[in-house]
Tab-separated table of C-alpha atoms in Angstrom:
chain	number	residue	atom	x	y	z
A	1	UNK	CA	17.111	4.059	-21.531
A	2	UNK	CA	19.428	5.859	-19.174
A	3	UNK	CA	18.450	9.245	-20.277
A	4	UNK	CA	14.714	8.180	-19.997
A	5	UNK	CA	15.072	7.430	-16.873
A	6	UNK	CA	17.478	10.675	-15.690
A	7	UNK	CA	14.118	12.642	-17.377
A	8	UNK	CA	11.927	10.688	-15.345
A	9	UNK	CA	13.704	11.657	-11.896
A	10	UNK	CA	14.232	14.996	-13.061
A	11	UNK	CA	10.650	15.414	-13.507
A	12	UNK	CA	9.828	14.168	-10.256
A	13	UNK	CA	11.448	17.298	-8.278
A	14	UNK	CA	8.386	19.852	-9.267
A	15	UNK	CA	6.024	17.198	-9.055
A	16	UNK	CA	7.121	16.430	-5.743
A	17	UNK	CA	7.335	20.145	-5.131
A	18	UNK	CA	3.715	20.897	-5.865
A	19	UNK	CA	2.677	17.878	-4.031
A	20	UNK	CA	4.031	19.581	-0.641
A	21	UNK	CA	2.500	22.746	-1.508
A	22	UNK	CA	-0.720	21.101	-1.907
A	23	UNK	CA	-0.745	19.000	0.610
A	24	UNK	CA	0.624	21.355	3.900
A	25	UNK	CA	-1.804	23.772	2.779
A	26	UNK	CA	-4.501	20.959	3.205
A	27	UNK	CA	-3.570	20.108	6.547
A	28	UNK	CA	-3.910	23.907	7.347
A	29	UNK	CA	-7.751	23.577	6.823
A	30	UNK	CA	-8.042	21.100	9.472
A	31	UNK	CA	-9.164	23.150	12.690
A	32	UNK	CA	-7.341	24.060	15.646
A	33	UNK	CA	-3.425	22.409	16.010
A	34	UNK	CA	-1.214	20.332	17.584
A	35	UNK	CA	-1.914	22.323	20.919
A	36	UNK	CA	-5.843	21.667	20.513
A	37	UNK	CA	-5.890	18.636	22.611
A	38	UNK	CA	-4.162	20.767	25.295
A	39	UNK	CA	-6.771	23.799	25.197
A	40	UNK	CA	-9.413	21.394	26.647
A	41	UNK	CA	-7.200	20.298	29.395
A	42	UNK	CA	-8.284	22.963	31.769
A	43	UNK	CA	-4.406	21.599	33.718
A	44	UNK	CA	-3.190	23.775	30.939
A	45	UNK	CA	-3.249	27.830	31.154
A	46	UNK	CA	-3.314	29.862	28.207
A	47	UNK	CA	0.397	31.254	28.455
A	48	UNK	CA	1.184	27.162	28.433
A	49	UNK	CA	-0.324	26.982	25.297
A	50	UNK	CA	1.086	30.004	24.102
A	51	UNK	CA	4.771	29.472	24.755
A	52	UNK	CA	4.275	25.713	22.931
A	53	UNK	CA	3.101	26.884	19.952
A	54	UNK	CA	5.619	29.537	20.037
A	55	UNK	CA	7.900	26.369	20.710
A	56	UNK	CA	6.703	24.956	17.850
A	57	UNK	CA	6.279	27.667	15.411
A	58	UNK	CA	2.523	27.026	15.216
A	59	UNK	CA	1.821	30.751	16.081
A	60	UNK	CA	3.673	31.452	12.281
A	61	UNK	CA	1.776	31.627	9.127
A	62	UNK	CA	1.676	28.236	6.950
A	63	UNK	CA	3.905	29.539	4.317
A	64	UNK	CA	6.434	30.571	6.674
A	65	UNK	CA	6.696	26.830	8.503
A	66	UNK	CA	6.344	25.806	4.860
A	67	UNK	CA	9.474	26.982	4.118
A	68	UNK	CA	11.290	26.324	6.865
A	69	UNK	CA	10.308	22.892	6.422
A	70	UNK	CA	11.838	22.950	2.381
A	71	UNK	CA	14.825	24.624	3.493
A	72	UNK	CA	15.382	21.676	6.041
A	73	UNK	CA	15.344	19.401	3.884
A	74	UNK	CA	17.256	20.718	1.153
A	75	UNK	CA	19.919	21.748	3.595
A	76	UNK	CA	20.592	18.760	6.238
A	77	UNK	CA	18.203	15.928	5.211
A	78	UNK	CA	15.918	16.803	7.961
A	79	UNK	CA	12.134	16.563	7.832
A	80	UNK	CA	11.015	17.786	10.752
A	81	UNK	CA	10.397	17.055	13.923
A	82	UNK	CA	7.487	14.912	15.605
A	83	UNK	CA	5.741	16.885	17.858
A	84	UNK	CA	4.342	14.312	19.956
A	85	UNK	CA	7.366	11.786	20.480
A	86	UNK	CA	10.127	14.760	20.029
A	87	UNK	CA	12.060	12.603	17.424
A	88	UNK	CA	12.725	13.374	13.878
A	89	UNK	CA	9.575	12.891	11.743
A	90	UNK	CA	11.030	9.899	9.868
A	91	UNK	CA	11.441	8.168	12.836
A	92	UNK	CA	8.103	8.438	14.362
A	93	UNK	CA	6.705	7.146	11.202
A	94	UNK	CA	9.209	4.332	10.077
A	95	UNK	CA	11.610	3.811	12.920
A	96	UNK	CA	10.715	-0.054	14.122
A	97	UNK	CA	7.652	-0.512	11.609
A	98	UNK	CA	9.206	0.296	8.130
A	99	UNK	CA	10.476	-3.361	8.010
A	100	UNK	CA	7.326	-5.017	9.212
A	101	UNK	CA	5.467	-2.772	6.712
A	102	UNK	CA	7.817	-3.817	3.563
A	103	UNK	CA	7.182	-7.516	4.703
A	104	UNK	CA	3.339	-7.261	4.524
A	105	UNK	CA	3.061	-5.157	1.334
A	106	UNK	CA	5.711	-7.725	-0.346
A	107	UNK	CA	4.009	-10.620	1.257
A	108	UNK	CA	0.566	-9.426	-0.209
A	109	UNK	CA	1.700	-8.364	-3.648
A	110	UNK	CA	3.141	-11.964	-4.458
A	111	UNK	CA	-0.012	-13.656	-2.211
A	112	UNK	CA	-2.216	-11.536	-4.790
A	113	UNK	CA	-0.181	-12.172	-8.058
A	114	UNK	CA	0.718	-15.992	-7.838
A	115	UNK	CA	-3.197	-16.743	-7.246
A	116	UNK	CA	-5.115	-13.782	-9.456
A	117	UNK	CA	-2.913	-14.296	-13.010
A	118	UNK	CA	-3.414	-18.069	-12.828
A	119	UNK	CA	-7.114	-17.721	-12.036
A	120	UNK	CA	-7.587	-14.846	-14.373
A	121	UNK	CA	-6.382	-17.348	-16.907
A	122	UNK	CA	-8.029	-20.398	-16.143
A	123	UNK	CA	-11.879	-18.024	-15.989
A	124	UNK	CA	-10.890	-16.648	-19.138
A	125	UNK	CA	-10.109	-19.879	-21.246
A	126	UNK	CA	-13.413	-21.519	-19.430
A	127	UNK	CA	-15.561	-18.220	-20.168
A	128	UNK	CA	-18.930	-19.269	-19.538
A	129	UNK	CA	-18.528	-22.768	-17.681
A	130	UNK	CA	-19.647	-23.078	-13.708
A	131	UNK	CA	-16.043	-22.304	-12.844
A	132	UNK	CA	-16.049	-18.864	-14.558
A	133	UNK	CA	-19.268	-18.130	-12.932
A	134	UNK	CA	-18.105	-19.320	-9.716
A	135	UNK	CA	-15.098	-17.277	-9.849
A	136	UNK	CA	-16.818	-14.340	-11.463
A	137	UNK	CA	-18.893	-14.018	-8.634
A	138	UNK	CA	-16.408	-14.086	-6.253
A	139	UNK	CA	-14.306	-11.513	-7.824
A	140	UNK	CA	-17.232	-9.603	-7.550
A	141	UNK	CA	-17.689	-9.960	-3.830
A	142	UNK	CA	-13.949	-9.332	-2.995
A	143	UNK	CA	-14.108	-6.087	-4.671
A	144	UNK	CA	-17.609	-5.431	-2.232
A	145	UNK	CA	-16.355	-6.113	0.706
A	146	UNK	CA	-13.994	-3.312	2.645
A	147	UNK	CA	-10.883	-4.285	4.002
A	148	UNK	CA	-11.979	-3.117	7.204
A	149	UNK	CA	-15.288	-5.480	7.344
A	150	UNK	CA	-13.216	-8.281	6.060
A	151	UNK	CA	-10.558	-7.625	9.126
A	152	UNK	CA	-13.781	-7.382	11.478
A	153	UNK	CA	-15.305	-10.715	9.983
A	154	UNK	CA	-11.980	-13.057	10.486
A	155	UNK	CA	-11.522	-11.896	13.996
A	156	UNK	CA	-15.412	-12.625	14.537
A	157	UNK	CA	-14.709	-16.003	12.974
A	158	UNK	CA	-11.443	-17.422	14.568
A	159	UNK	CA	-12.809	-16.037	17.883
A	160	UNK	CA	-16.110	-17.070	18.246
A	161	UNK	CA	-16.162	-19.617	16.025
A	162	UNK	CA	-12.674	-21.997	16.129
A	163	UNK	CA	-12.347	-20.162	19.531
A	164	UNK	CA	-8.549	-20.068	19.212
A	165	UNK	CA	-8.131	-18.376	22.498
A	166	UNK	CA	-8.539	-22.000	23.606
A	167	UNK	CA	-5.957	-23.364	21.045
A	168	UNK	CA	-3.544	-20.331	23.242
A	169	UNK	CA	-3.104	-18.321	20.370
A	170	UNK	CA	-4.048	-15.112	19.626
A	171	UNK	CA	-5.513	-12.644	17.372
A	172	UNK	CA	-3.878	-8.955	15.660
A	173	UNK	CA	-0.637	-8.228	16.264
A	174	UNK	CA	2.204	-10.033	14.729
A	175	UNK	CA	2.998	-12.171	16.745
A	176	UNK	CA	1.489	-13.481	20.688
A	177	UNK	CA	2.562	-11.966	24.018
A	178	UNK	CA	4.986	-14.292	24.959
A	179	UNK	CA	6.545	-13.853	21.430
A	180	UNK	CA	6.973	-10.566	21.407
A	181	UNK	CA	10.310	-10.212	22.921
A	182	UNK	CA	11.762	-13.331	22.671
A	183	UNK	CA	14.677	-13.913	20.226
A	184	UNK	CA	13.583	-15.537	16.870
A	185	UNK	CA	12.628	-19.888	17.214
A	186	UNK	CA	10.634	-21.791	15.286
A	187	UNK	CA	7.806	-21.590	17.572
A	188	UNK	CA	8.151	-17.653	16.929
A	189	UNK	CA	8.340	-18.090	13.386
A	190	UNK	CA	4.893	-20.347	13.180
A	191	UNK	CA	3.560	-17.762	15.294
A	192	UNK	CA	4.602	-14.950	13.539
A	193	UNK	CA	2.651	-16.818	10.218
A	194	UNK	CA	0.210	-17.446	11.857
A	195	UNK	CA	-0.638	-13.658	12.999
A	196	UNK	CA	0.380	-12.925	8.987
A	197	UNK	CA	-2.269	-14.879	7.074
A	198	UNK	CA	-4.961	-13.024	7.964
A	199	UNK	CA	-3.345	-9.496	6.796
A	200	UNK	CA	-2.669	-11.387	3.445
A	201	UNK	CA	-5.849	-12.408	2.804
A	202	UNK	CA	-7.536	-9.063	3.975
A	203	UNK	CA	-5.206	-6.270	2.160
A	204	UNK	CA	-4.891	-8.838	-0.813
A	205	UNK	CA	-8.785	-10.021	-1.771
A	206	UNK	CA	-9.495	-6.645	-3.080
A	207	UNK	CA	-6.414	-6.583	-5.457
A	208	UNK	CA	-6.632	-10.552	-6.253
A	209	UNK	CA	-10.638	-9.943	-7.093
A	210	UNK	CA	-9.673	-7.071	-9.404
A	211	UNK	CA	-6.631	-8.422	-10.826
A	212	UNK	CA	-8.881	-11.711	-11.644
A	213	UNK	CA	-11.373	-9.531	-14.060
A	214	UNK	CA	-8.357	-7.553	-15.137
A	215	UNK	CA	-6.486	-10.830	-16.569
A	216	UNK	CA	-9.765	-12.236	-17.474
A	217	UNK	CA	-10.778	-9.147	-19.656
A	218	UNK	CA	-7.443	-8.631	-21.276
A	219	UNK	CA	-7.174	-12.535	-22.490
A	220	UNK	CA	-10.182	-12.800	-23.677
A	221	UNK	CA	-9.924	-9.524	-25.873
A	222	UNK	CA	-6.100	-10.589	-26.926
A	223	UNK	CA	-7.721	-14.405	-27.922
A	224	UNK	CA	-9.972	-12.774	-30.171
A	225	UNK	CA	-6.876	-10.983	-32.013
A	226	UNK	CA	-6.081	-12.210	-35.661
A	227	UNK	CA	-2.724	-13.075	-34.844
A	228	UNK	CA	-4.115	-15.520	-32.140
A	229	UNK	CA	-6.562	-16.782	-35.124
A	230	UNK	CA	-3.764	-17.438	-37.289
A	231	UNK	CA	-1.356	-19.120	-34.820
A	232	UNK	CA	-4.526	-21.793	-34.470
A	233	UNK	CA	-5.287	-21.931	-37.937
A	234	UNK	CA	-1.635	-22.948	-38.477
A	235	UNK	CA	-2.428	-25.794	-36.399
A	236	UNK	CA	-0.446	-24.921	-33.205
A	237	UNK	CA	-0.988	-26.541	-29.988
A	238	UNK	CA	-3.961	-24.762	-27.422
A	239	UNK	CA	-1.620	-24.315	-24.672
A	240	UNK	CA	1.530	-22.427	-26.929
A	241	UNK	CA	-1.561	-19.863	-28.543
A	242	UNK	CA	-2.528	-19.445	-25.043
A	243	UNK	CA	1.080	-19.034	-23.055
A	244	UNK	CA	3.004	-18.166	-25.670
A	245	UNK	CA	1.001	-15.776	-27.858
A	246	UNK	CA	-1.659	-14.691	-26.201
A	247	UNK	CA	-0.816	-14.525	-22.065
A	248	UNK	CA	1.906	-12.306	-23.324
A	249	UNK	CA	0.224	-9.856	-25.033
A	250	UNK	CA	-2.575	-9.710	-22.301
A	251	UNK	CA	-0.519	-9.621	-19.414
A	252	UNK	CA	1.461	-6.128	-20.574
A	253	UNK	CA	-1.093	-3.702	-19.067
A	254	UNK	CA	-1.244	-5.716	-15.846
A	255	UNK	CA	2.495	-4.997	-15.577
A	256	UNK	CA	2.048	-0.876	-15.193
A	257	UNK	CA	-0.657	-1.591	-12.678
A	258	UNK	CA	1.786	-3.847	-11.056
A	259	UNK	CA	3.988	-0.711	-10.709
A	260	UNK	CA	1.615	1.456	-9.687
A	261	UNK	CA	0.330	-0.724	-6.885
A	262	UNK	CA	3.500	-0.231	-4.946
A	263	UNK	CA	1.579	2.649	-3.093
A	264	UNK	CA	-1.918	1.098	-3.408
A	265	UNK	CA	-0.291	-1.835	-0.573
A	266	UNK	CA	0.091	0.420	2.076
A	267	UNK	CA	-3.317	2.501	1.566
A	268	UNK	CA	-5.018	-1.097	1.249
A	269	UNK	CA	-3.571	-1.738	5.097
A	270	UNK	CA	-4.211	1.362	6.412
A	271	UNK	CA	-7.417	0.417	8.161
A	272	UNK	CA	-6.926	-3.186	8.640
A	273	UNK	CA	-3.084	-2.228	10.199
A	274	UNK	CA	-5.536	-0.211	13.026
A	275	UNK	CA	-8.197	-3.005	13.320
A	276	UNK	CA	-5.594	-5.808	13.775
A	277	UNK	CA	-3.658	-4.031	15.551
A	278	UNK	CA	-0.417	-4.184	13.367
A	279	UNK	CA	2.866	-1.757	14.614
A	280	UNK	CA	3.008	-0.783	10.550
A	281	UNK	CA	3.045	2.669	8.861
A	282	UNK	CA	0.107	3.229	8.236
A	283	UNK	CA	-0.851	3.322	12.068
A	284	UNK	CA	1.945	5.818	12.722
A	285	UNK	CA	0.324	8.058	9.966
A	286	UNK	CA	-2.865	7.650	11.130
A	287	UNK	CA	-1.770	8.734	14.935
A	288	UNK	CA	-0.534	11.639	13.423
A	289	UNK	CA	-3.500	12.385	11.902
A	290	UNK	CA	-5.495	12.282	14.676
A	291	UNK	CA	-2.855	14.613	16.517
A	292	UNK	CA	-2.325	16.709	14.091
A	293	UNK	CA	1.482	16.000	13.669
A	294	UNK	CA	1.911	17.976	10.453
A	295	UNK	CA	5.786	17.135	9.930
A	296	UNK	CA	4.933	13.582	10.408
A	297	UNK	CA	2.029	13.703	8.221
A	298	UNK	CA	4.130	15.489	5.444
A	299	UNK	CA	6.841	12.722	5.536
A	300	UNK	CA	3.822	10.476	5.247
A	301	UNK	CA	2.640	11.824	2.022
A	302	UNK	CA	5.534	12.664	0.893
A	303	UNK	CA	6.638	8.657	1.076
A	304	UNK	CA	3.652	7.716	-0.508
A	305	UNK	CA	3.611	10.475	-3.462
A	306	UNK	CA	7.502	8.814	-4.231
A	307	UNK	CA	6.397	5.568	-4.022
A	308	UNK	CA	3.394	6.298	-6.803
A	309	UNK	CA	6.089	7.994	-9.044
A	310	UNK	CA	8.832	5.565	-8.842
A	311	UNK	CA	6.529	2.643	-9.207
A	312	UNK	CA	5.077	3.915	-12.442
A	313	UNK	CA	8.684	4.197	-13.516
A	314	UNK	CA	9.431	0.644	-12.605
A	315	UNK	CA	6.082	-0.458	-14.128
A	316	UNK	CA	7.702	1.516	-17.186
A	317	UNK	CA	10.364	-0.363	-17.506
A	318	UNK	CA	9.435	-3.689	-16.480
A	319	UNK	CA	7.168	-3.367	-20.003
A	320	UNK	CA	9.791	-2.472	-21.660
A	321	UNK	CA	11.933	-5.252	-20.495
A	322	UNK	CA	9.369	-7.991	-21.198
A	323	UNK	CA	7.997	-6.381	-24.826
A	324	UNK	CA	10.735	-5.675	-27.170
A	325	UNK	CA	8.281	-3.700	-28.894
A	326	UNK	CA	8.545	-0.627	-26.813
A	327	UNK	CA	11.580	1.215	-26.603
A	328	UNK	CA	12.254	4.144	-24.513
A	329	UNK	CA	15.046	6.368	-26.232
């Protein structure tokens, strides 16, 4: 197992490597620069504009910042600087919001698990009754619906409908004004739960929808297995052929995925972080975007293409730990 997973990091290095290649030589299709915004500033002369992106090394070919940027962070750990807050690149982009971002993903990967495998479960063993249907179409409509329209459609609803503005709370955010920097309370706390709900339920319904038809699918293909067959015919009880032999089996795919969705979290919040207005990471990339930060948009995808990689790993291994059946040697 330990050598499995030294090859597994090992292999992540040129994977990594051809990720950054990829990806800064993406960013140089995007027209103009970081100094674009400036051109159209007619405050700004033309020697200005000049002598920053001399500053900045924007006046060098891509391969040549490219490089520069590699040899940084081999060398000291550094990846880059922002241009537009003049602090390292990992700081514009996690520095205050790294922790708030953990807490949502978290928050939404056990709000989506603890409902969707139970569900999945109960619509597969009732395939075909009013409750399956129910839930079937449901699932359906979660997976419909953006993340972004959902976002739009609970501040629609707790505005203009339960008017909670009169209630003196508020919508987006994390937490209300007079929260925001006062030390932690109970009242805080409510608040702050209050504010979290709805990111739950928007970044989550997608996943739980899909993770519904995923357990649903599996079950129902694993009760149809002869070993399931036999394990009735020998006269066991319904609920150990269910739990015990077949949930087991079912669930194993739905633990890779569960791996794999590590990086899935933060692109499901990327648009509702910006609608409810959410100081998360996926705001700080998007900023960049729309600046053109390139250092702080590599960092970004960088983060993300490490998260994929080590998540399949752990989705690896957690399969291994719960089916003795595989072994990774």
């Amino acid at each position: 197992m330990t050598s499995f997973i030294i090859r597994r990091f090992l292999y992540m290095i040129p994977t990594l490597v051809i990720i950054s290649i990829v990806s800064f030589g993406i960013i140089q299709l995007m027209p103009g620069n970081f100094t674009t915004a400036f051109k159209l500033n007619p405050r700004f002369s033309k020697e200005t504009i000049a002598n920053l992106e001399a500053r900045y090394g924007l006046d060098k070919p891509w391969f040549v910042r490219y490089w520069k940027w590699v040899t940084g962070i081999i060398t000291r750990g550094d990846f880059g600087y922002s241009l537009e807050t003049q602090q390292p690149a990992f700081d514009a982009l996690f520095k205050g919001r790294l922790s708030w971002t953990l807490m949502m993903s978290f928050g939404t990967l056990i709000f989506t698990w603890v409902l969707a495998i139970p569900i999945g479960i109960y619509s597969a063993i009732h395939q075909y009754s009013i409750a399956d249907y129910t839930l079937t179409f449901f699932g359906f409509l979660g997976l419909s619906i953006p993340n972004f329209f959902l976002a739009l459609v609970i501040i629609w609803f707790l505005v203009s409908v339960v008017n909670v503005g009169a209630l003196g709370l508020g919508v987006g955010g994390l937490f209300d004004i007079q929260y925001i920097n006062a030390p932690w309370s109970w009242d805080k706390f409510l608040n702050f739960l209050w504010h979290l709900w709805p990111i739950l339920v928007v970044v989550g319904t997608a996943g739980k929808a899909g993770l519904i038809r995923y357990m649903r699918g599996q079950l129902l293909d694993t009760l149809g297995q002869q070993y399931v067959l036999t394990a009735r015919a020998k006269g066991l009880p319904e609920r150990v052929v269910i739990y015990k032999h077949a949930v087991r089996n079912a669930i194993n795919p739905l633990i890779t995925m569960l791996g794999m969705s590590l990086p899935g979290l933060f692109e499901g919040a990327f648009f509702t972080a910006i609608i409810l207005g959410v100081p998360s990471v996926e705001r700080a990339f998007w900023n960049a975007l729309q600046r053109q930060d390139e250092y702080v948009i590599m960092s970004g995808l960088m983060f993300f293409a490490f998260l994929l990689m080590v998540g399949n790993l752990l989705g690896d291994l957690m399969l291994a730990w719960v089916d003795p059946r595989i072994r990774y040697d």
